[in-house]
PDB file of C-alpha atoms in Angstrom:
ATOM      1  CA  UNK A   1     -42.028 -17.033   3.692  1.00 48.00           C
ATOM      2  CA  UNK A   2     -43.354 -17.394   0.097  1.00 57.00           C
ATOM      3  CA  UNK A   3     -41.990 -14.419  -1.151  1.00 75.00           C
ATOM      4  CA  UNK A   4     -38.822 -14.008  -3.036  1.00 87.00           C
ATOM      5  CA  UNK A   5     -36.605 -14.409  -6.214  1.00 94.00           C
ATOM      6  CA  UNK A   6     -36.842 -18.016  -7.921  1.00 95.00           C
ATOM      7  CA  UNK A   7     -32.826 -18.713  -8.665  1.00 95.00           C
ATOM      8  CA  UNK A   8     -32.375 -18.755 -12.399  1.00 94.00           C
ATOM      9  CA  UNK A   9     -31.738 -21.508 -14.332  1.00 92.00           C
ATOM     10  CA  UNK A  10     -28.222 -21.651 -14.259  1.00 91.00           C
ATOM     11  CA  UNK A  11     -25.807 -24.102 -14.725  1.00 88.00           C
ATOM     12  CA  UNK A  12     -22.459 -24.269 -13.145  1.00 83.00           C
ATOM     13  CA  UNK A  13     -20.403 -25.671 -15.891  1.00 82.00           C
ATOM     14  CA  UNK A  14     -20.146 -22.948 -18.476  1.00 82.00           C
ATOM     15  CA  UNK A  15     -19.934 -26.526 -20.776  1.00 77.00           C
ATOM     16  CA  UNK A  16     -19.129 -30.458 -20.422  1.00 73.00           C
ATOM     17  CA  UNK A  17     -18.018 -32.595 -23.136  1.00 73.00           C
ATOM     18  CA  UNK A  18     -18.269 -36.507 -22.637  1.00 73.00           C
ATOM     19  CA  UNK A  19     -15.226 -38.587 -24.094  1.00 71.00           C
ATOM     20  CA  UNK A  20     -14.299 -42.138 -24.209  1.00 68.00           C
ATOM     21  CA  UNK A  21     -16.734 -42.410 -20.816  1.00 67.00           C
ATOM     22  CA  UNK A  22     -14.944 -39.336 -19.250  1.00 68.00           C
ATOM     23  CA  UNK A  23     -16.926 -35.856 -19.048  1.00 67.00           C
ATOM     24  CA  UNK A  24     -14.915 -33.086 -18.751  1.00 69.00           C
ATOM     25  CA  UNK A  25     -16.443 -29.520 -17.612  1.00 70.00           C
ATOM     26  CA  UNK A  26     -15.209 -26.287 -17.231  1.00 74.00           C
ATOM     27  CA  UNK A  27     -16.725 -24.759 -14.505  1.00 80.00           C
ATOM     28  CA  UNK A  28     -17.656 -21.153 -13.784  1.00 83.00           C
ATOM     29  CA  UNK A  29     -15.660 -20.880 -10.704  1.00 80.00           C
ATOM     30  CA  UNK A  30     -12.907 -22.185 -12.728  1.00 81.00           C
ATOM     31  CA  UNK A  31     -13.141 -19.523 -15.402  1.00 88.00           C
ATOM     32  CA  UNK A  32     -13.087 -17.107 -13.056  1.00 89.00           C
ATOM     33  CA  UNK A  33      -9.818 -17.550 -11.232  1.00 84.00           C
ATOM     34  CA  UNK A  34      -8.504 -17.700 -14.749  1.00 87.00           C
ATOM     35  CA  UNK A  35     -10.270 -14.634 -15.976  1.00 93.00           C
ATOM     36  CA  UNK A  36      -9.585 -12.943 -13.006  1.00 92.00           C
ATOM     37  CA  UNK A  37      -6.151 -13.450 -13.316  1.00 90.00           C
ATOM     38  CA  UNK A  38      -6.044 -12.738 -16.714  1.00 93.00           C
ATOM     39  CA  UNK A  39      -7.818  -9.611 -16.899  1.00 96.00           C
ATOM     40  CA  UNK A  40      -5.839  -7.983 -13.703  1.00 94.00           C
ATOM     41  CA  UNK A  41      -2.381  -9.480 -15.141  1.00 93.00           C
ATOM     42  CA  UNK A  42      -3.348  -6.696 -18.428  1.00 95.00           C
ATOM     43  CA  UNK A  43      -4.542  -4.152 -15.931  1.00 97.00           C
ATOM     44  CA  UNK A  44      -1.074  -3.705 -14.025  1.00 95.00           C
ATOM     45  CA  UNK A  45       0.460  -4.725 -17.260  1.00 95.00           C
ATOM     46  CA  UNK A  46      -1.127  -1.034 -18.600  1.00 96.00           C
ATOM     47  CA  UNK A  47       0.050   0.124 -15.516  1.00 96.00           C
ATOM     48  CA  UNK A  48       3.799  -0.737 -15.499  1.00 94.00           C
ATOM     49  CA  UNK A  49       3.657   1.196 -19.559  1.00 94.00           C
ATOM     50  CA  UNK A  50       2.919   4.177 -18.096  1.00 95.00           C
ATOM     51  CA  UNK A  51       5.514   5.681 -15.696  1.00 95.00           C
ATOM     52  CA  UNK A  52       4.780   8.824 -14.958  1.00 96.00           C
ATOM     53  CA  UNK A  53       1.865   6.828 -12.807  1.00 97.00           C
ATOM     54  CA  UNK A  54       4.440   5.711 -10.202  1.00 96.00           C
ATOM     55  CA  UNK A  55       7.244   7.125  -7.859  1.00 93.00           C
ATOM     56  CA  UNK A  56       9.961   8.972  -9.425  1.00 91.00           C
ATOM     57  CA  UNK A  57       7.744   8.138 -12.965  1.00 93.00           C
ATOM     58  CA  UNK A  58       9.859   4.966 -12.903  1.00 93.00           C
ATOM     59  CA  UNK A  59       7.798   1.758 -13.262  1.00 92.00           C
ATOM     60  CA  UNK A  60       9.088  -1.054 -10.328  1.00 93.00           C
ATOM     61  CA  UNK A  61       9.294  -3.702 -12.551  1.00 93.00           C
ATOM     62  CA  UNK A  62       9.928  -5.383 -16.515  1.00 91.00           C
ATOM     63  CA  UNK A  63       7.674  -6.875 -18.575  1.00 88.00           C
ATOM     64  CA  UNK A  64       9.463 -10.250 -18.202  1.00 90.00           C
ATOM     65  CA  UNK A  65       9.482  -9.722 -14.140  1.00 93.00           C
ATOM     66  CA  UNK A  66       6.078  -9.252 -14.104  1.00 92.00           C
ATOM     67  CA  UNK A  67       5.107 -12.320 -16.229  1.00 90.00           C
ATOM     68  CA  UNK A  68       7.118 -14.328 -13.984  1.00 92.00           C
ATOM     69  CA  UNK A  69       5.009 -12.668 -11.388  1.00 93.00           C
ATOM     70  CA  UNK A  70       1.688 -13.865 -12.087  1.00 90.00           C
ATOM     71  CA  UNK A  71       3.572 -17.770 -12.041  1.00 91.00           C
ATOM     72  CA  UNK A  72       4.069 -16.962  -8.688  1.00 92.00           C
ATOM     73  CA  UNK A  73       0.787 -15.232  -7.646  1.00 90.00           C
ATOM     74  CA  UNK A  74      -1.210 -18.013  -9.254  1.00 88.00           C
ATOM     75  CA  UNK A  75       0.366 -20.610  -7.024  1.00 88.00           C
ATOM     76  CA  UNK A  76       0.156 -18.593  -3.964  1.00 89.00           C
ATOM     77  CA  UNK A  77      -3.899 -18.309  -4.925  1.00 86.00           C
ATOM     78  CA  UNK A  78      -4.125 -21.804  -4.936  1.00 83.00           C
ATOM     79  CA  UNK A  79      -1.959 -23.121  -2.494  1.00 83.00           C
ATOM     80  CA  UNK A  80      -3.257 -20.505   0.298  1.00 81.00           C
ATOM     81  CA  UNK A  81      -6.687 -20.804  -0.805  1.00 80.00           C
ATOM     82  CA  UNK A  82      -6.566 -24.279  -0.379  1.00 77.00           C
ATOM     83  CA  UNK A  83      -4.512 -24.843   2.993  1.00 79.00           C
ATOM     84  CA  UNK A  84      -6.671 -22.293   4.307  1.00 71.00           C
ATOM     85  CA  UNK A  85      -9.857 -23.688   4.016  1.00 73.00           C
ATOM     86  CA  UNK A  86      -7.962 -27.105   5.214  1.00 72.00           C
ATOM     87  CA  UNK A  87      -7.099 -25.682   8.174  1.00 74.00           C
ATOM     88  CA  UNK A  88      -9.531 -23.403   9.252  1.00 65.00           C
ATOM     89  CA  UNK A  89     -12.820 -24.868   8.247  1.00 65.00           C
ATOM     90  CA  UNK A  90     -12.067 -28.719   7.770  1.00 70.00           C
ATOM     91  CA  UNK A  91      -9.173 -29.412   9.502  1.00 70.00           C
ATOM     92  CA  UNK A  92     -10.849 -32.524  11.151  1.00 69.00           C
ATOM     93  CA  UNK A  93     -12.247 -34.276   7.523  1.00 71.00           C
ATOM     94  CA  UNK A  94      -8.918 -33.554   6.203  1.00 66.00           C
ATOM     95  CA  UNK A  95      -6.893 -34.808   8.899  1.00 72.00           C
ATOM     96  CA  UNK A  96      -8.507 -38.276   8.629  1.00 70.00           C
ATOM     97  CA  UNK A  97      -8.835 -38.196   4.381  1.00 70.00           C
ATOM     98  CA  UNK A  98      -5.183 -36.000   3.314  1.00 71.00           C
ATOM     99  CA  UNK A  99      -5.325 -37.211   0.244  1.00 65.00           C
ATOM    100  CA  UNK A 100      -8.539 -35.439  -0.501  1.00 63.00           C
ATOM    101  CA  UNK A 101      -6.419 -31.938   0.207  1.00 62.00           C
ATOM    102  CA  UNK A 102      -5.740 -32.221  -3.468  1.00 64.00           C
ATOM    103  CA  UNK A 103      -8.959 -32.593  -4.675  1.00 60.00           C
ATOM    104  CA  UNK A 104      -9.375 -29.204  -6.149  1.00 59.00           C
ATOM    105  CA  UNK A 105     -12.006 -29.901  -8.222  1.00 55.00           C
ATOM    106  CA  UNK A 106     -14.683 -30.540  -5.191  1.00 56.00           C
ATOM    107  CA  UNK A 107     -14.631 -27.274  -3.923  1.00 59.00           C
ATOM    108  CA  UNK A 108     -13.394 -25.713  -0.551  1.00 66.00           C
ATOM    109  CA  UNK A 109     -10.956 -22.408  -1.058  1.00 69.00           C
ATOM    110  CA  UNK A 110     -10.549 -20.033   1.548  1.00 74.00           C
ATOM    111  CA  UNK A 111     -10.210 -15.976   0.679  1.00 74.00           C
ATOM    112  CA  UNK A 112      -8.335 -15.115   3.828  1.00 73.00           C
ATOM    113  CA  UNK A 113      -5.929 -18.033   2.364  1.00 80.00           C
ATOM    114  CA  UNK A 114      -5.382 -17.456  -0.486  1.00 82.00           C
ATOM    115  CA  UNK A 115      -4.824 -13.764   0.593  1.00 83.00           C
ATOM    116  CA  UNK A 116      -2.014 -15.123   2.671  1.00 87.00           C
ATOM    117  CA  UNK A 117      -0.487 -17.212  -0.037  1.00 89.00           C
ATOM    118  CA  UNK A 118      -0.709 -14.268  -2.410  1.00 89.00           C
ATOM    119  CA  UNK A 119       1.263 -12.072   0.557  1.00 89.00           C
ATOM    120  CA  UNK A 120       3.955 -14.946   0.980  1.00 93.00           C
ATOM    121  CA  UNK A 121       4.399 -15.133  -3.074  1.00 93.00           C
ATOM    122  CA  UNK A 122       4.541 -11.263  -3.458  1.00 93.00           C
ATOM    123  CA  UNK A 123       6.860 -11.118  -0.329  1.00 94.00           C
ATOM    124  CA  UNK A 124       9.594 -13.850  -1.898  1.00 95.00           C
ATOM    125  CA  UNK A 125       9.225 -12.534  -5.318  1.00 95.00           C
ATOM    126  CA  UNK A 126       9.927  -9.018  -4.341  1.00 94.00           C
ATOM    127  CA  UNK A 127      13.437 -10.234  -2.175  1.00 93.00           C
ATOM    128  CA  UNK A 128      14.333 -12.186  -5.149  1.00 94.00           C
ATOM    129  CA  UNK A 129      14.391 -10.079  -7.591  1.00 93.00           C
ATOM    130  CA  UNK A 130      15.199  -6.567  -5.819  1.00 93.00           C
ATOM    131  CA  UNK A 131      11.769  -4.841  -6.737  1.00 94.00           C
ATOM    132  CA  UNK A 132      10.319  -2.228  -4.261  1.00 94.00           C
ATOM    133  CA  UNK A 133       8.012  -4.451  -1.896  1.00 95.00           C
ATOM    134  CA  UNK A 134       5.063  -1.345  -1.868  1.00 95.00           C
ATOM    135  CA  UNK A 135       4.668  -1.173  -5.372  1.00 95.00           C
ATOM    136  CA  UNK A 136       4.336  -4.893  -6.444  1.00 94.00           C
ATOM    137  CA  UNK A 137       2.070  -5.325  -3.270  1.00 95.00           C
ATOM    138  CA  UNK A 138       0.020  -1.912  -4.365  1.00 97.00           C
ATOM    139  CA  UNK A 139      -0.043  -3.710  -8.102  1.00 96.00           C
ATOM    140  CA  UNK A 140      -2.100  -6.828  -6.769  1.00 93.00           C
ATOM    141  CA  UNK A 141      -4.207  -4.969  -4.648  1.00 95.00           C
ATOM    142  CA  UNK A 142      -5.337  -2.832  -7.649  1.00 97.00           C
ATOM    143  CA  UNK A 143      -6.361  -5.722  -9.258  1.00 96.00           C
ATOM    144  CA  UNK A 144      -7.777  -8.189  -6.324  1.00 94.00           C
ATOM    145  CA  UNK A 145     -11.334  -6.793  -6.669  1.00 97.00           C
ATOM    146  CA  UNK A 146     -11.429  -8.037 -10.530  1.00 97.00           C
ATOM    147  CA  UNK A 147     -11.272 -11.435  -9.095  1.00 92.00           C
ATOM    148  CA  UNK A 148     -13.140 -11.019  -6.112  1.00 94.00           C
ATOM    149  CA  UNK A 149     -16.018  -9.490  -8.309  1.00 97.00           C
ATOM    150  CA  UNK A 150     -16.063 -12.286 -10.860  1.00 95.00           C
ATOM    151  CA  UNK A 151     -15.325 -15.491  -8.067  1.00 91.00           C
ATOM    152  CA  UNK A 152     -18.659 -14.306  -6.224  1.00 94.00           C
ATOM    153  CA  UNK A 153     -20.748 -14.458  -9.139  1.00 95.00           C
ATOM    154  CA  UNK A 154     -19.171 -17.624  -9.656  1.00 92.00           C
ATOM    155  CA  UNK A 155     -20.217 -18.473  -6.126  1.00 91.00           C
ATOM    156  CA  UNK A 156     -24.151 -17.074  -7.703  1.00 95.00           C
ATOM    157  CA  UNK A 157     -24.694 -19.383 -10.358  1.00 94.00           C
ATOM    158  CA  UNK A 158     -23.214 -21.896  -8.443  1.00 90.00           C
ATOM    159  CA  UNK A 159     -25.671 -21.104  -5.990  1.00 93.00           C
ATOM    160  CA  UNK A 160     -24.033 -22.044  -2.753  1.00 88.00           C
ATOM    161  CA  UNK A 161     -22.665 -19.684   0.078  1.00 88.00           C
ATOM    162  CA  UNK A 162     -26.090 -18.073   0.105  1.00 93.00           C
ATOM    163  CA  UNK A 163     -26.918 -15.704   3.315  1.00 94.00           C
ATOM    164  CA  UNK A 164     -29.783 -16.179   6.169  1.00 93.00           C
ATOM    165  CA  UNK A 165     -33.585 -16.638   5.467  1.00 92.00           C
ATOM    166  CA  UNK A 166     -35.113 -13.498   4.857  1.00 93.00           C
ATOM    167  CA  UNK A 167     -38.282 -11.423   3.512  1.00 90.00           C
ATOM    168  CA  UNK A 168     -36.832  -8.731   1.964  1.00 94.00           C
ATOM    169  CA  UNK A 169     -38.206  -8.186  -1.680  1.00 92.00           C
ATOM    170  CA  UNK A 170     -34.297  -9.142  -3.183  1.00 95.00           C
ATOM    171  CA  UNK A 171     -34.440 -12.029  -0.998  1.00 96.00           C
ATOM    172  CA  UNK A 172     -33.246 -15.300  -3.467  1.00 97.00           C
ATOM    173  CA  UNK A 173     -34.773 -18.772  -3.542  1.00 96.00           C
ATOM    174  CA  UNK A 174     -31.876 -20.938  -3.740  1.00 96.00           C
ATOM    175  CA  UNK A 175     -32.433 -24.347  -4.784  1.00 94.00           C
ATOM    176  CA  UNK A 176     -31.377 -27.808  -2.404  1.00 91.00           C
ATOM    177  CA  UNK A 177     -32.368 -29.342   0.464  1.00 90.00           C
ATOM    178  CA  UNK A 178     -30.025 -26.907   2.521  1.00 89.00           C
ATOM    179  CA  UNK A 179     -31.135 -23.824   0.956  1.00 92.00           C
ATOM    180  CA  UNK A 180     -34.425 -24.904   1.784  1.00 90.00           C
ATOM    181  CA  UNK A 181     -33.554 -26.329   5.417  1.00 87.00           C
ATOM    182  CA  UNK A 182     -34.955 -23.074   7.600  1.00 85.00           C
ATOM    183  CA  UNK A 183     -36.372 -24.714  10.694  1.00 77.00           C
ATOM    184  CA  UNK A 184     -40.088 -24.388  10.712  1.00 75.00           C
ATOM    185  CA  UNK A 185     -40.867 -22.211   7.789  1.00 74.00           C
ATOM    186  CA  UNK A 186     -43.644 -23.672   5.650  1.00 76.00           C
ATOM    187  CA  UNK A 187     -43.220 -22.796   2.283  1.00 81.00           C
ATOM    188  CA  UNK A 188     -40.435 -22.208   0.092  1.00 89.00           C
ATOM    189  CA  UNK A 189     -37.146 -19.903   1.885  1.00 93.00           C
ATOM    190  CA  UNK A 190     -35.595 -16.942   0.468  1.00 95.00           C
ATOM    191  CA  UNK A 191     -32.085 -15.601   1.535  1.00 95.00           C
ATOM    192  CA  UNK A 192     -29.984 -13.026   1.087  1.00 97.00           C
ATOM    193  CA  UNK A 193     -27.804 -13.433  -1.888  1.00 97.00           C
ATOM    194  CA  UNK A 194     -24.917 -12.396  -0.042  1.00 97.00           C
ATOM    195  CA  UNK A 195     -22.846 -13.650  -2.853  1.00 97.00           C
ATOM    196  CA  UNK A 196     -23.904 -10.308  -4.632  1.00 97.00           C
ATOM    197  CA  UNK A 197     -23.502  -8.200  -2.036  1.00 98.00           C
ATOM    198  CA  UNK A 198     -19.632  -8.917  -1.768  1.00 97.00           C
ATOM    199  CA  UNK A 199     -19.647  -9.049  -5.654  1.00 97.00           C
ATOM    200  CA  UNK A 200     -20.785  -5.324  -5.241  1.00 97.00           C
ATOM    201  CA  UNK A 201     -19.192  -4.330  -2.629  1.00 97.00           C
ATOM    202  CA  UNK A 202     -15.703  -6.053  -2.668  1.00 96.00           C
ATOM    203  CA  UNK A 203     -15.556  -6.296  -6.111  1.00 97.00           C
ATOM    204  CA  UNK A 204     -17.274  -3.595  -7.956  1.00 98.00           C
ATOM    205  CA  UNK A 205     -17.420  -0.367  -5.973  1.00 98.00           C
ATOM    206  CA  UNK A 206     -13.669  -1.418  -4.016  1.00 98.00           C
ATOM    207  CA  UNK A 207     -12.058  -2.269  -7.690  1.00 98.00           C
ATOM    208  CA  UNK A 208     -13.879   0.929  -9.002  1.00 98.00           C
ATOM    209  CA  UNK A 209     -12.739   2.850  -6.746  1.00 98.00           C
ATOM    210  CA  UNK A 210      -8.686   1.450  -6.761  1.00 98.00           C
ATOM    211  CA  UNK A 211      -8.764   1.519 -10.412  1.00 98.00           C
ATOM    212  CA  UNK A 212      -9.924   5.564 -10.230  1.00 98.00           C
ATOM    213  CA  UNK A 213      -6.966   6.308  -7.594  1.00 98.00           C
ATOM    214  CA  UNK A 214      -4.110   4.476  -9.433  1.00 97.00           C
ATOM    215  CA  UNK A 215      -4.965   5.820 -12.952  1.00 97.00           C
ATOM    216  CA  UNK A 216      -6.572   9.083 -12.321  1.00 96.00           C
ATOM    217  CA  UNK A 217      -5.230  10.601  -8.534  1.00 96.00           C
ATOM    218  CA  UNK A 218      -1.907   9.498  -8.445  1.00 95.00           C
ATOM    219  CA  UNK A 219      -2.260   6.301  -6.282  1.00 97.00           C
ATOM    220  CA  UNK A 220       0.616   4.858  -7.104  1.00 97.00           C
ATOM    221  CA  UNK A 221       3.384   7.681  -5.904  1.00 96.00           C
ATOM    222  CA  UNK A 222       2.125   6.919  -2.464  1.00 96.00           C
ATOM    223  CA  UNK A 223       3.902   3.648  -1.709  1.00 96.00           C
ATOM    224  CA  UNK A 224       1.477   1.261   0.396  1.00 96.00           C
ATOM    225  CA  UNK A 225      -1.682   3.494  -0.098  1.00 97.00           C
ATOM    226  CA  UNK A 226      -3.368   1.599  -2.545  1.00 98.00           C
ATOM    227  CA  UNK A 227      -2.446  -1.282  -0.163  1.00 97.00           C
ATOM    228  CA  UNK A 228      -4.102  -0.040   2.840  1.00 97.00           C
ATOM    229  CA  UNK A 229      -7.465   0.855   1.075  1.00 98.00           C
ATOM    230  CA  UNK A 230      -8.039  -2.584  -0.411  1.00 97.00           C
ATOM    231  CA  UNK A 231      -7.143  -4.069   3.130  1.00 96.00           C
ATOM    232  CA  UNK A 232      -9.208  -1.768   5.021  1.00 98.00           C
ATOM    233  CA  UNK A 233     -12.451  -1.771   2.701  1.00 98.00           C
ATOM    234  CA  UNK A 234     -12.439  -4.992   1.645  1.00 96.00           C
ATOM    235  CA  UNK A 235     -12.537  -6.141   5.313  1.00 96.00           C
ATOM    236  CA  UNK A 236     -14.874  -3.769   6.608  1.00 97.00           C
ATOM    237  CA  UNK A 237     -17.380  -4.841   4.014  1.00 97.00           C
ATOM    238  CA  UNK A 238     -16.762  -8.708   4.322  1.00 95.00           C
ATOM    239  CA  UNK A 239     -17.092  -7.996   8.146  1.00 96.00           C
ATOM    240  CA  UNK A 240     -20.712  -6.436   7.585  1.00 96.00           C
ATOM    241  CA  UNK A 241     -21.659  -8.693   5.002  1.00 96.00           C
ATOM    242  CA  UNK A 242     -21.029 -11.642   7.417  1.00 93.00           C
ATOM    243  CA  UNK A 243     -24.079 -10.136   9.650  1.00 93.00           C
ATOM    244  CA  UNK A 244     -26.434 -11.704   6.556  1.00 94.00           C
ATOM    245  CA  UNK A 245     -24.231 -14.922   5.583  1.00 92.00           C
ATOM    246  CA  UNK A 246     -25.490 -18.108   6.158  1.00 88.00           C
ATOM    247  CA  UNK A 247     -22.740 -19.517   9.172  1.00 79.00           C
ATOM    248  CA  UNK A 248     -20.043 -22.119   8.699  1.00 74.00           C
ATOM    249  CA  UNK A 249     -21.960 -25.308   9.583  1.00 72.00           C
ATOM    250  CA  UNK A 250     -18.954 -26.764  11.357  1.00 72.00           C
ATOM    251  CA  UNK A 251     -19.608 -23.852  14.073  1.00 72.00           C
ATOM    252  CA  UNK A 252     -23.484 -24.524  14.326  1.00 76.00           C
ATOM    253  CA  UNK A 253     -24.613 -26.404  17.793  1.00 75.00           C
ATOM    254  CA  UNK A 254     -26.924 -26.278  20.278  1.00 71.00           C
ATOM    255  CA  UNK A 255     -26.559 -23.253  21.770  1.00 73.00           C
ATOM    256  CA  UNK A 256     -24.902 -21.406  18.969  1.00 72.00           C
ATOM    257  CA  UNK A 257     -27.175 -21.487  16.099  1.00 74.00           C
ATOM    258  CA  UNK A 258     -25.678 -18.866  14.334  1.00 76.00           C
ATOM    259  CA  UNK A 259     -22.528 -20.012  13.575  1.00 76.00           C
ATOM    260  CA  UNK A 260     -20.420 -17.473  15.943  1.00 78.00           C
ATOM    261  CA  UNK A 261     -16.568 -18.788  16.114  1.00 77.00           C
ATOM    262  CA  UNK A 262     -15.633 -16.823  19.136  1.00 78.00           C
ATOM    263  CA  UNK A 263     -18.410 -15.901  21.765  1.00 73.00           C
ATOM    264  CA  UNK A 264     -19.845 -15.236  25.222  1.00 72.00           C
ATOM    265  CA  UNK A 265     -23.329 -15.305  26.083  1.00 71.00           C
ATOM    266  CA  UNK A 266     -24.975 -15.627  22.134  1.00 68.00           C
ATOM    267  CA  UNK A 267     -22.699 -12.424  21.146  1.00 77.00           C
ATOM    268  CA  UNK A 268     -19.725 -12.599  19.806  1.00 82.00           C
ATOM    269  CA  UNK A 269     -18.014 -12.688  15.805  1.00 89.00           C
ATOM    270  CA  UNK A 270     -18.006 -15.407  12.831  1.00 86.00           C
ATOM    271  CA  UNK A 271     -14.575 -16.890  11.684  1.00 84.00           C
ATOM    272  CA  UNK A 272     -15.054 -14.461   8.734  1.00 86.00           C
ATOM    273  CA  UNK A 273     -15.162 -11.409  11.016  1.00 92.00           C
ATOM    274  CA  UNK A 274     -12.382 -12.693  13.151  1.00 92.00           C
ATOM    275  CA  UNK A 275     -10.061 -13.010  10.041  1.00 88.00           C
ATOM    276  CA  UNK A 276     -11.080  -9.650   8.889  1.00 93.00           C
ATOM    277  CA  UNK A 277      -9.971  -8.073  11.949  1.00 95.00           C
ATOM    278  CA  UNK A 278      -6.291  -7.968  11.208  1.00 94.00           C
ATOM    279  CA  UNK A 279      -7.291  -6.943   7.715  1.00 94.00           C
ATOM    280  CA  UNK A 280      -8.498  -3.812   8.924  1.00 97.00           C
ATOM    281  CA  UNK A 281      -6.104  -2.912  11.237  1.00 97.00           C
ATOM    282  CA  UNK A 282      -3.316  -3.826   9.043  1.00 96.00           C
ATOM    283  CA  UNK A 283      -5.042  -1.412   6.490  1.00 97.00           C
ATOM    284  CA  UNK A 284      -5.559   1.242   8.544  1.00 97.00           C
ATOM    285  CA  UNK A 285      -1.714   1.565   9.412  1.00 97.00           C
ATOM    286  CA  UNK A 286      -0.660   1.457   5.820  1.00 97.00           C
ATOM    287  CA  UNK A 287      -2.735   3.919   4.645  1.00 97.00           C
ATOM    288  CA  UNK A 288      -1.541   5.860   7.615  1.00 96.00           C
ATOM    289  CA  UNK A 289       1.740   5.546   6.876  1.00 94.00           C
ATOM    290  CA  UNK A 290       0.935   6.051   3.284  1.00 94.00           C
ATOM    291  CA  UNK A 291      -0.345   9.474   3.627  1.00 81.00           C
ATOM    292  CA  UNK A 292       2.282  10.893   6.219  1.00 68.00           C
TER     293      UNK A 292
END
């Protein structure tokens, strides 16, 4: 398989400084939760100025709630993010090493956790301070794509959680041993960059899309609907996506080389489609419910 992409020259630090024999980096996954936040925290922050965009043309929240907000959703990313991936994917390592559940700063965050944490935040926040569940929860989800988009370029130059050999023109010739690790092939291996397809189609077309409903076709005044899309798109695309991702490791053995979490006979789904399952579903209802 010699044809392909050559990976760019890219570095993962966007820089490093070296001081008093420490080096400090900041990384590009790094800026991205923070620009991800950032930039969505001005989005619904346009949003919440401009009432006649929500029920009642009443926005659900202050300026001060929703700075207090992002406190909360910011911790929720973090803590869920990492749990999850604890629990799910290394629940064995990390049973045997805790300490190393606080070592941010090697990698390991979950999506479907830190989706979770985000829920639990948004759920508490909304009790605590009286402000209509469906619209804080249809402010996020407006906004999750920005992140989504900029995290899985992140996860690009960073070039790890690359997809399955293939000879497709687009196909991307990530560098390290397990890029290059693709049984028998002699020659260089070129995958999928499945990092860009969920950049495109999770973040890009789904936050285009969100963005175009909420500002332009009255989104908003349909409590939940906004909601329900994200769910139900986001989901169906991770759950394709996953056909071309390269599997979870901890799930390859003899016998299941692909990586399936729950099977019979060879078929069956990757932990990535099982979590998105209940996305969907979930989704469906509440845009269901959104339009009745």
């Amino acid at each position: 398989m010699e044809t392909g992409i050559p990976f760019p020259p890219l570095s993962p630090d966007v820089f490093s400084l070296s001081l008093f024999g420490f080096t400090f980096a900041l990384r590009w996954y790094a800026l991205a939760y923070i620009a991800g936040v950032v930039i969505g925290w001005m989005v619904v922050r346009m949003a919440a100025q401009r009432p006649q965009l929500w029920p009642e043309d009443r926005a659900p929240y202050t300026p001060a709630q929703l700075e207090n907000y992002i406190t909360w959703v910011i911790v929720g990313i973090i803590l869920g993010g990492r749990l999850g991936y604890v629990l799910v994917y290394e629940p064995a390592q990390y049973l045997a090493r805790p300490w190393e559940i606080l070592a941010l700063w090697t990698g390991g965050m979950s999506f479907h956790g830190g989706f979770v944490g985000v829920v639990l935040a948004t759920l508490l926040f909304a009790r605590r301070h009286g402000i209509a569940l469906p619209a804080l929860s249809d402010s996020v989800a407006m906004v999750a794509p920005i992140g989504i988009l900029l995290g899985r370029l992140a996860n690009f130059v960073n070039a790890e959680l690359w997809g399955r050999p293939t000879d497709l023109p687009w196909g991307v010739i990530f560098p390290g041993a397990a890029a290059q690790d693709c049984g028998n092939l002699i020659g260089l291996c070129a995958r999928h960059p499945s990092q860009l397809y969920e950049a495109l189609i999770e973040g890009l077309i789904l936050g285009a899309l969100l963005l175009w409903l909420a500002f332009r076709r009255g989104g908003l005044k349909k409590p939940w609907l906004i909601t329900g899309l994200f769910l139900t798109i986001y989901g169906l695309g991770r759950f394709v996506v996953e056909f071309v991702r390269q599997p979870d490791a901890q799930f390859v053995a003899v016998g299941n080389p692909l990586g399936l979490a729950l099977h019979v006979g060879g078929w069956g789904l990757t932990m990535g489609q099982l979590l998105c399952l209940p996305m969907i579903l979930i989704g469906l209802w509440l845009v269901r419910r959104a339009r009745a």
